Coordinates of C-alpha atoms in Angstrom, one line a residue:
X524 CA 0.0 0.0 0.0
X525 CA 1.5 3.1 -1.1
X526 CA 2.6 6.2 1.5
X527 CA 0.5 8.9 0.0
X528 CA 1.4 12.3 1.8
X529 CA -2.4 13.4 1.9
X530 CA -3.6 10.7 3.3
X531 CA -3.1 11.8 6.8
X532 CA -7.2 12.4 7.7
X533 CA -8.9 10.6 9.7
X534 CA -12.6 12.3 9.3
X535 CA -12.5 15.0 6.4
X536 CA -13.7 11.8 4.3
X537 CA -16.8 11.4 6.5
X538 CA -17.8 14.9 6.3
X539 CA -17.2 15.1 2.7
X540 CA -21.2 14.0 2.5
X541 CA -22.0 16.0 5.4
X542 CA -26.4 15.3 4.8
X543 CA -25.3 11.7 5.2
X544 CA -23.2 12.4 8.0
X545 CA -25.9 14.0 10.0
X546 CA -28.1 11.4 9.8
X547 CA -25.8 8.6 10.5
X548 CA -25.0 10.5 13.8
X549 CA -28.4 10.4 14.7
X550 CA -28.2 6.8 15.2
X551 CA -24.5 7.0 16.3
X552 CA -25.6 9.1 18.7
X553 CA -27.9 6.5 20.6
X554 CA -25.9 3.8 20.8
X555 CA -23.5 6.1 23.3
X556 CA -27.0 6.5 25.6
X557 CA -26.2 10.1 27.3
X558 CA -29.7 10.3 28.9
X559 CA -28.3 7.7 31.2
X560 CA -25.5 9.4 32.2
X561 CA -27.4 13.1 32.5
X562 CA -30.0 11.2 34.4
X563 CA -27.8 10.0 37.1
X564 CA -26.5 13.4 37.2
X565 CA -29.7 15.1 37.6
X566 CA -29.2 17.0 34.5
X567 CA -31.8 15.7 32.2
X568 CA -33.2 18.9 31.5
X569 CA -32.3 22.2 30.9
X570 CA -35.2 25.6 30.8
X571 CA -37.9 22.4 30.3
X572 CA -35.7 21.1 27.0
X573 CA -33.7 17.5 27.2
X574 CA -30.2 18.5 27.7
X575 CA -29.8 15.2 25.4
X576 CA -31.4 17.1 22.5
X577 CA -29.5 20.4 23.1
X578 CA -26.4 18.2 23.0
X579 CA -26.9 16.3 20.0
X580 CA -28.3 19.7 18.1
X581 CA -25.3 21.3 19.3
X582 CA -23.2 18.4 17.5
X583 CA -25.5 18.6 14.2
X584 CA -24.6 22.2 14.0
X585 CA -20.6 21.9 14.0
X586 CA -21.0 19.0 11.7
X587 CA -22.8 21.3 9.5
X588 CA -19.9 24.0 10.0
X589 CA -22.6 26.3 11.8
X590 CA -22.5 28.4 14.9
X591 CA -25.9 28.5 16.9
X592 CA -26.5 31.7 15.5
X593 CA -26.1 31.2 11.8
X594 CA -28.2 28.1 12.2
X595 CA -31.4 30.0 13.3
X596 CA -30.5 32.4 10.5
X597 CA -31.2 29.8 8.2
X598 CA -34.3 28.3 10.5
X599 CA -32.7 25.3 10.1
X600 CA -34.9 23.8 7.2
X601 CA -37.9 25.2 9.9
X602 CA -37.1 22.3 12.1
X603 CA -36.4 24.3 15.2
X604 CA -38.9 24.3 17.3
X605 CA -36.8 26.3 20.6
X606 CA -35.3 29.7 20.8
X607 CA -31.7 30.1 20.4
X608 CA -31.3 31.6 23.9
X609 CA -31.4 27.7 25.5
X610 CA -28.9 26.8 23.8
X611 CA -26.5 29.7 24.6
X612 CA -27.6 28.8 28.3
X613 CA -26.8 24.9 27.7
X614 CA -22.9 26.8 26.8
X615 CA -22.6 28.6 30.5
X616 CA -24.4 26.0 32.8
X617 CA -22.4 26.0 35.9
X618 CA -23.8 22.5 36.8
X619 CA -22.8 20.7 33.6
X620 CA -19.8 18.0 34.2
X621 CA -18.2 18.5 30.7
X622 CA -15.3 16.6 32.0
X623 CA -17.3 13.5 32.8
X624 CA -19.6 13.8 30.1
X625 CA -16.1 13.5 27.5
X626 CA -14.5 10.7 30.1
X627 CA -18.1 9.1 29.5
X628 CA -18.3 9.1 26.0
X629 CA -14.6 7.3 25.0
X630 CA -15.7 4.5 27.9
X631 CA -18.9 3.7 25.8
X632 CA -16.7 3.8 22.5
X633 CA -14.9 1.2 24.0
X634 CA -18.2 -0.4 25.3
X635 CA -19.8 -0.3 21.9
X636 CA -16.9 -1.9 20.6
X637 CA -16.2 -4.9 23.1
X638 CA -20.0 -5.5 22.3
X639 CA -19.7 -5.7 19.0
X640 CA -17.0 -8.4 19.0
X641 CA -14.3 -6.0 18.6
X642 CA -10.8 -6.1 20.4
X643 CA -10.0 -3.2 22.3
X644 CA -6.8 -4.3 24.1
X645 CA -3.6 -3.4 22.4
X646 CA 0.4 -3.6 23.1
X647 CA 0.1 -0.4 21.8
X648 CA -2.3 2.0 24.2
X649 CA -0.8 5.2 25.0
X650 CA -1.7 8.6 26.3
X651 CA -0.6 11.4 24.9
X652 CA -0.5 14.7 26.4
X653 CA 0.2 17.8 23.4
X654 CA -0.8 21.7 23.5
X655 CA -2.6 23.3 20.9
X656 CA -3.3 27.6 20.5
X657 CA -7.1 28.3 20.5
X658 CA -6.7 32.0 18.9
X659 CA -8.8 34.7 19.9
X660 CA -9.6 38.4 18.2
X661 CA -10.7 40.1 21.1
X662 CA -9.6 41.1 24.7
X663 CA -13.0 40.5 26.8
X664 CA -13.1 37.4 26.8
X665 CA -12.5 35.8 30.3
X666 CA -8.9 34.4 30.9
X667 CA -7.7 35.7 27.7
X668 CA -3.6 36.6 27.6
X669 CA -1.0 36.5 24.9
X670 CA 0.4 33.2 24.3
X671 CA 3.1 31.8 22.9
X672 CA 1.9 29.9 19.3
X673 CA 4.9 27.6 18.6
X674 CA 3.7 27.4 14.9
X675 CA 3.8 30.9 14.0
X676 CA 6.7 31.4 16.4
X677 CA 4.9 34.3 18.2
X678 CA 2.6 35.9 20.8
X679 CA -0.9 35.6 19.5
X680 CA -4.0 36.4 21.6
X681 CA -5.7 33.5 23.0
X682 CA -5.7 30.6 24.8
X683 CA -3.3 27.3 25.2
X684 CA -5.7 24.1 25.5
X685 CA -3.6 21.0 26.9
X686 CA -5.2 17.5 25.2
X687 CA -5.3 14.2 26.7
X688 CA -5.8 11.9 24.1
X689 CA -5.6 8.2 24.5
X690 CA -4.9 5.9 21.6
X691 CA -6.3 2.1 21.7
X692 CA -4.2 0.4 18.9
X693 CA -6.2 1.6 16.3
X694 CA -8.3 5.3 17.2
X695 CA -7.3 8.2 18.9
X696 CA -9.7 9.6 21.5
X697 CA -9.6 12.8 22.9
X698 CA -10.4 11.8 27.0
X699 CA -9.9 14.8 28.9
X700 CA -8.5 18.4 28.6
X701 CA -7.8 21.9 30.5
X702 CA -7.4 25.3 28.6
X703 CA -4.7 27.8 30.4
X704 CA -3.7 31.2 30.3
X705 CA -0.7 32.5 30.7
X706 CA 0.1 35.4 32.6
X707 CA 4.1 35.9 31.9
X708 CA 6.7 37.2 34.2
X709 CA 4.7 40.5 34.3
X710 CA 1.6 38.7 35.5
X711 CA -0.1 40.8 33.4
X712 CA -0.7 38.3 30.1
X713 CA 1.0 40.5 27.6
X714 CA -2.2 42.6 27.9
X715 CA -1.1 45.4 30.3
X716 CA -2.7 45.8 34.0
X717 CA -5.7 47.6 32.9
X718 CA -6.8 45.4 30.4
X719 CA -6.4 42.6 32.5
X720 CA -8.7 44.1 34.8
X721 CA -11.0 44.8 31.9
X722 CA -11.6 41.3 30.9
X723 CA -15.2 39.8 31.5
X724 CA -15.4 37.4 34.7
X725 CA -17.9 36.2 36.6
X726 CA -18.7 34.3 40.1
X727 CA -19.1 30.7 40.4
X728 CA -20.6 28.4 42.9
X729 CA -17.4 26.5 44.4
X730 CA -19.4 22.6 45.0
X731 CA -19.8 23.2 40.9
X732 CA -17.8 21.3 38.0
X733 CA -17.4 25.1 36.5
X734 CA -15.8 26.2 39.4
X735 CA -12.6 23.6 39.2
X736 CA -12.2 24.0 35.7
X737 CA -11.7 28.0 36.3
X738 CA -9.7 27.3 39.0
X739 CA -7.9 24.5 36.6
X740 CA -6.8 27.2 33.7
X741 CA -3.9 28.9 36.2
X742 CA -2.7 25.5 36.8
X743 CA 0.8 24.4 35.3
X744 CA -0.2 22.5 32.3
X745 CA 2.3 19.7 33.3
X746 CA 0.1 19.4 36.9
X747 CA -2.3 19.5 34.7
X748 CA -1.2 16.5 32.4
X749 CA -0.5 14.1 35.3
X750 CA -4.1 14.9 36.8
X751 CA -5.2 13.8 33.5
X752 CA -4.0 10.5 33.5
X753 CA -5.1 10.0 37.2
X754 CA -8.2 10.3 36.4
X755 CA -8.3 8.3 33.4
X756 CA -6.5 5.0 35.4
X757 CA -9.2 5.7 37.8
X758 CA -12.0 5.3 35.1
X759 CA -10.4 1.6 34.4
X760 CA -8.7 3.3 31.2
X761 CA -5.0 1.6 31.9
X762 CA -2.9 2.9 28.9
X763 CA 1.1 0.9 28.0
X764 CA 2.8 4.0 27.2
X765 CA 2.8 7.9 27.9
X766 CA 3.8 10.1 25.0
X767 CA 5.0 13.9 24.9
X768 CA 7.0 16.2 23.2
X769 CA 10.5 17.6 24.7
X770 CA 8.7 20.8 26.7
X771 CA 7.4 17.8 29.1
X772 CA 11.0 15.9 29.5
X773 CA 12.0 16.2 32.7
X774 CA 12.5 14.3 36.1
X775 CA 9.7 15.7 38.0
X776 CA 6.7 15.0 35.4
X777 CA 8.7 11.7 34.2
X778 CA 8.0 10.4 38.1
X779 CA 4.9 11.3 38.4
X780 CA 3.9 9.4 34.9
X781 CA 5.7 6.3 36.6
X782 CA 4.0 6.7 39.5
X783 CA 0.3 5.7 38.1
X784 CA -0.6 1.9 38.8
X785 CA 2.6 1.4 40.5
X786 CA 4.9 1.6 37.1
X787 CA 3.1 0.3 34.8
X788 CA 2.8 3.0 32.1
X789 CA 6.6 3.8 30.3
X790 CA 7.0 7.1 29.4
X791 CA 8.4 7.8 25.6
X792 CA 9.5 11.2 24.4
X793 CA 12.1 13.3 23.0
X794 CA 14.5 15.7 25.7
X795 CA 16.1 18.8 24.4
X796 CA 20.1 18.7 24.1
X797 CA 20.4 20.8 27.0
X798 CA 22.5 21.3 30.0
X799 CA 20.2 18.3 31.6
X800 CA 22.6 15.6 33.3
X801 CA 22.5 12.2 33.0
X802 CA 23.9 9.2 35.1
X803 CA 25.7 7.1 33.3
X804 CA 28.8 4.5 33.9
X805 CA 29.1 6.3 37.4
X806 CA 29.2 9.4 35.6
X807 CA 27.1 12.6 35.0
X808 CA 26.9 13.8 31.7
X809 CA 24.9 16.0 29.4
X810 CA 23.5 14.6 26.1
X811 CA 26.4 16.7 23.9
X812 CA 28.8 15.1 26.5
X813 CA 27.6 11.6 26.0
X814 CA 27.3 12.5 22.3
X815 CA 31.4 13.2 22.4
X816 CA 32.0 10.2 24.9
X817 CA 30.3 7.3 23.2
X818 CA 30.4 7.9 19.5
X819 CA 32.4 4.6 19.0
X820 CA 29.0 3.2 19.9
X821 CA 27.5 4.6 16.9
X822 CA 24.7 2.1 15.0
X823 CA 23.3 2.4 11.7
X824 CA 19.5 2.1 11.3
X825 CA 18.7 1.1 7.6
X826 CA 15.1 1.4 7.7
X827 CA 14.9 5.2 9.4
X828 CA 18.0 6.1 7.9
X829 CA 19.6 7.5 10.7
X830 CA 22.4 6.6 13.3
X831 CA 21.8 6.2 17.1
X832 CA 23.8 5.7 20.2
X833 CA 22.2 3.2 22.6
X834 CA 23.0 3.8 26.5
X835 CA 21.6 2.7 30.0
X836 CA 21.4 5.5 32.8
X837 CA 19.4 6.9 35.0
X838 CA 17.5 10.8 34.8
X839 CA 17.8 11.6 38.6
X840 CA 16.4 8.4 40.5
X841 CA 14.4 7.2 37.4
X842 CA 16.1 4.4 35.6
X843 CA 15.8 5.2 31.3
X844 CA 17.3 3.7 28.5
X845 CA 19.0 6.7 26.2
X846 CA 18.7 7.2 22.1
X847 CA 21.2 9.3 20.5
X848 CA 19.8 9.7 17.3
X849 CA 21.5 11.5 14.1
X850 CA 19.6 12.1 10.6
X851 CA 21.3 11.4 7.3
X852 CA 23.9 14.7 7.0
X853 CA 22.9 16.6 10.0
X854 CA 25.5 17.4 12.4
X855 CA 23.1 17.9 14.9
X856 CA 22.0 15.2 17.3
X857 CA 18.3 14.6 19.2
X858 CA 18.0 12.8 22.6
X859 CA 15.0 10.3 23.1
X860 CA 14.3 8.7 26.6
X861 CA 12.3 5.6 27.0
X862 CA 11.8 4.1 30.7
X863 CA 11.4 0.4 29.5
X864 CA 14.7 -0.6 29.6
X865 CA 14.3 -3.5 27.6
X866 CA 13.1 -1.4 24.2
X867 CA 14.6 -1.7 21.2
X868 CA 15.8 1.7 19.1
X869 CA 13.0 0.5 16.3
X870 CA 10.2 -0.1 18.5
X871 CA 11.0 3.3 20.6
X872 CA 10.9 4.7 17.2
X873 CA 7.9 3.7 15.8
X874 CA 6.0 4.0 19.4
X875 CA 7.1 7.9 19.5
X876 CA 5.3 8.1 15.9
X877 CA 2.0 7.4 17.6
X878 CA 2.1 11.2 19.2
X879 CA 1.9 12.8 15.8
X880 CA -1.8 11.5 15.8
X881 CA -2.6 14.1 18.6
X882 CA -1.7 17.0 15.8
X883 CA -4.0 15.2 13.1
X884 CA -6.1 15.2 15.8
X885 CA -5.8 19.0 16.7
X886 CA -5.7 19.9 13.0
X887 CA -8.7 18.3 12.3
X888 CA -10.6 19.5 15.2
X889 CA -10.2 23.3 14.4
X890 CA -10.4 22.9 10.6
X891 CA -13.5 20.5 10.2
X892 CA -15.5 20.8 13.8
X893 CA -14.8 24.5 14.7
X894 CA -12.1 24.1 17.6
X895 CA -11.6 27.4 19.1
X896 CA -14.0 29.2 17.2
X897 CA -16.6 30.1 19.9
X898 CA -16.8 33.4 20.6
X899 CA -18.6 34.2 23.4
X900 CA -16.8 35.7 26.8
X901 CA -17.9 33.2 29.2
X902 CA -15.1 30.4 29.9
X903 CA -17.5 27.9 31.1
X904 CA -18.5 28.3 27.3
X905 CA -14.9 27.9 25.8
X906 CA -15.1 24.4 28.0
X907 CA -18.4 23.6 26.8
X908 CA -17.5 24.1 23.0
X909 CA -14.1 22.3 23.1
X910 CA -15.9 19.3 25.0
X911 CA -19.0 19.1 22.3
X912 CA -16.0 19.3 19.5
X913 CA -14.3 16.2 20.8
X914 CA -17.5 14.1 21.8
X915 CA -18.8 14.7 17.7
X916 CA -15.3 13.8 16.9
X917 CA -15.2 10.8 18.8
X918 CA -18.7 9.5 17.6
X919 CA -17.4 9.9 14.0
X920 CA -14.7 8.0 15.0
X921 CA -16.5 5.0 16.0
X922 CA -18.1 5.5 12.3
X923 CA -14.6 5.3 10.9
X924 CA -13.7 2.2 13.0
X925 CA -16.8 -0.1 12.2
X926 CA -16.6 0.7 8.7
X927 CA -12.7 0.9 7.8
X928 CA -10.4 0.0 10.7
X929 CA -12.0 -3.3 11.2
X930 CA -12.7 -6.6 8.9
X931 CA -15.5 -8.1 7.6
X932 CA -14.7 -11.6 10.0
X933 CA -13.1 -14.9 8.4
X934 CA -14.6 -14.4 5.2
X935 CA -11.7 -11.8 4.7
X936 CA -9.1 -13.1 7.1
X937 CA -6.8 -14.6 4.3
X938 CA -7.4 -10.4 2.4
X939 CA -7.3 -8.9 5.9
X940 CA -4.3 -6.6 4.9
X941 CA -5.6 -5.4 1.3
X942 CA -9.2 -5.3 2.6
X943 CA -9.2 -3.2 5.8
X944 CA -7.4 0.5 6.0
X945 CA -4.0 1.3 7.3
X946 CA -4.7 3.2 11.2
X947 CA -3.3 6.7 11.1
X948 CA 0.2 5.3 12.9
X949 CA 0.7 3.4 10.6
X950 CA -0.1 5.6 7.7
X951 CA 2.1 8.1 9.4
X952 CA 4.8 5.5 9.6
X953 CA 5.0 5.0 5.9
X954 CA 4.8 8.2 5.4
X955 CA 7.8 9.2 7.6
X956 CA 9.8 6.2 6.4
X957 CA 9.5 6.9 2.6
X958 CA 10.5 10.7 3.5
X959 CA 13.5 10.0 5.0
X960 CA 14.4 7.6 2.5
X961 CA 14.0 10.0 -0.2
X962 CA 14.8 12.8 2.0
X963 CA 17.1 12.9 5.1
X964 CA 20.5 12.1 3.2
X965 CA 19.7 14.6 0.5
X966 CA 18.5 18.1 2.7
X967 CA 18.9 16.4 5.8
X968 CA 15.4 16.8 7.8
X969 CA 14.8 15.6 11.4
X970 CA 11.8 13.3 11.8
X971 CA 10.2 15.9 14.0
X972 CA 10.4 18.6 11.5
X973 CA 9.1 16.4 8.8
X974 CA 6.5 15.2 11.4
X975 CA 5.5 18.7 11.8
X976 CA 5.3 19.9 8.7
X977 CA 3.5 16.8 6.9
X978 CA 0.8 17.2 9.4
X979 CA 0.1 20.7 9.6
X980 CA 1.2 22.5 6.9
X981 CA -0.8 20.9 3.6
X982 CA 1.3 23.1 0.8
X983 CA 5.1 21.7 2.5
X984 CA 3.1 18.3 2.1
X985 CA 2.6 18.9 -1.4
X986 CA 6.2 20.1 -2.1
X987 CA 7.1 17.1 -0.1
X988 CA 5.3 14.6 -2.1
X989 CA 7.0 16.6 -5.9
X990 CA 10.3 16.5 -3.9
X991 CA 9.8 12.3 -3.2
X992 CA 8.6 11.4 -6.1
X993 CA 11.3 13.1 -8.2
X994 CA 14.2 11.3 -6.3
X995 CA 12.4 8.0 -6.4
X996 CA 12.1 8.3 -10.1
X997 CA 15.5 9.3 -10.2
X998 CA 16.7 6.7 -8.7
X999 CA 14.7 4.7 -10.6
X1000 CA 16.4 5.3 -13.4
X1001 CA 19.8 5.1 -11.8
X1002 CA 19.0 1.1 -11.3
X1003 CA 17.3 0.6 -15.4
X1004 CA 20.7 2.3 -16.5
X1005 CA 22.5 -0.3 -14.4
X1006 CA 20.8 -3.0 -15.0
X1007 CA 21.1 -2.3 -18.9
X1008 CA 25.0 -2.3 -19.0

């Protein structure tokens, strides 16, 4: 199966036919039973209208790319039968659990699956914790500072929402999430004392779910992160592996990842070559130290095309195995850290891939459902909005897993790897394999910048795909013009 460079979608396909879509949702929608759940937390209703029905509306719209108000400027086909205000009122309820209502929906996914016949263990589950920018145009919205967009490379005005997604084997689910400001050094959010002051707020009852999410956004997103993945161990949710970039590498958040059911999650991640020291042979070292010290160890890695150094040591008290990893011509050398110390370079390789699905997931989110796009001043609303994003796009994942990820039973066991589609790892493993093939030795990328840039920028993914295909047919040639003489 070939590596195609646009193939890295999970749901654009789905809402391609978006009339279709609607009404499949309809019935996806039931099988997840939310009047249960808002029944047992005395929320059935909300103004005298099931809070089931505002919630699923609420869906419809995104899928539809409308906001509440552009929906009721269109009537809706005259199929609305309530006011717009209810809904705007569903947005700010101080009562709603949004968290448990998210936690709820990926533990019925997985319900609906084990039903169904489906396997939903893997040697593969992981959690992976990523930050995304939700950018904002105006300054009255509550919370609201600059922030730092590390895709634009910039201050932007806004808000930085920390994801929690977990990742069964085969989908990625978004299961929790916090959005944080950021006040600076200043403490004044880039916005100046006054308008700080100026920004729209608003009292909360302190026994109510909006209450710990407000006090949540001040929080320090890697607190954050671990209180995350308590909760979802605690749910019965027991992931293999913890993900995250090199912002989250370091010995205190590293612990407290080992620390969940007594060790049994490994962390994976990239480190920065830093002034960070590691133990090793009875010695401290940085990683351009050990870099200098152990180059004799150098391996080649034919199918990444790239060289690694392989070491044991320890990051404080917490026992890691260390990659030293060098692309094609680069001089320059990355660090990855894995805390199973029996892993193999390949299969800490391929693992780390997994966390690019967490940016398909992102991109996805803001560009199909409307991540980030509500605009009203409230912050129980930002919650409510992100929340309805990732339950729609977790019910049109389910659609994407019964119909694609998943054979048709023995019928098609013998066919089982032409009949059913690639997962998105593995689609981003091809995809980052045949780049560097083609790539690395030539202009010498890292596999996080090709990562990056495959994902979320779609016109470097089209240069990428004229760049690869003009070396492979050059290269091509190179092996006809041997062959002939």
């Amino acid at each position: 199966m070939d590596a195609k460079l646009d193939n890295l979608s999970e749901i654009s396909k789905l809402l391609s036919v978006k009339s279709k879509m609607s009404s499949d949702i309809l019935s996806l929608f039931s099988k997840f039973g939310f009047g249960r759940l808002l029944c047992r937390l005395s929320l059935e209703k909300h103004d005298g209208i099931s809070a089931v029905q505002q919630i699923l509306s609420l869906c419809l719209f995104r899928i539809n790319g409308e906001t509440i108000h552009s929906i009721y400027k269109k009537n809706f086909y005259h199929l609305l039968t309530t006011g717009k205000n209810c809904y705007y009122r569903m947005m700010v309820r101080q009562a709603m659990n949004w968290r448990r209502l998210l936690s709820y929906t990926v533990l019925r996914f997985e319900c609906i699956l084990r039903k169904n016949g489906i396997q939903t263990e893997s040697e593969n589950s992981c959690v992976i914790f990523d930050d995304t920018t939700l950018e904002k145009t105006g300054r009255k919205f509550e919370h609201i500072t600059k922030v730092f967009d590390h895709v634009r490379m910039n201050y932007v005005l806004g808000y930085k929402l920390l994801l929690c997604l977990f990742f069964d084997g085969k989908s990625s689910l978004p299961f929790d999430f916090s959005i944080h400001e950021e006040l600076g050094k200043k403490g004044d959010g880039g916005l100046g004392k006054k308008a700080l002051r100026s920004r729209f707020s608003k009292r909360r009852m302190k026994e109510s779910p909006a209450y710990e999410r407000n006090q949540e956004c001040g929080m320090s997103k890697m607190d954050s992160a671990i209180r995350m993945l308590q909760r979802m161990w605690k749910r019965g949710i027991h992931p293999h592996y913890a993900l995250a970039d090199s912002w989250f590498a370091c010995e205190k958040f590293i612990e407290e990842i080992r620390r969940v059911g007594n060790g049994a999650i490994h962390y994976i991640g990239l480190a920065k070559m830093g002034k960070t020291k590691y133990f090793v042979e009875n010695k401290r070292h940085n990683a351009a130290e050990l870099v200098a010290m152990y180059a004799r160890r150098t391996k080649c890695c034919r199918k990444y095309k790239c060289q690694y150094i392989e070491l044991r040591g320890c990051l404080g008290n917490i026992p890691v195995r260390i990659y030293l990893i060098k692309y094609g011509r680069r001089q320059t050398w990355n660090i990855m850290l894995s805390t199973d110390l029996s892993m193999s370079f390949v299969r800490a390789f391929e693992l780390y891939q997994i966390r690019w699905n967490i940016e398909v997931v992102n991109k996805e989110t803001k560009g199909h459902l409307g991540l980030g796009s509500y605009m009203g001043r409230d912050f129980d609303g930002q919650i409510a909005d992100a929340t309805l994003c990732y339950i729609t796009y977790i019910v049109m994942s389910l659609e994407k897993r019964m119909s694609e990820y998943e054979t048709m039973g023995e019928l098609f066991a013998d066919m089982e790897d032409d009949v059913m589609a690639l997962t998105l790892w593995h689609r981003v493993l091809n995809c980052i394999e045949r780049l560097l093939a083609a790539l690395c030795d030539v202009l010498g990328f890292s596999v996080s910048e090709i990562g990056q840039l495959i994902v979320t920028d779609s016109a470097m993914r089209n240069n990428f795909e004229i760049m690869v295909q003009a070396l492979e047919d050059r290269q091509q040639e190179k092996l006809t013009t041997v062959n002939i003489f």
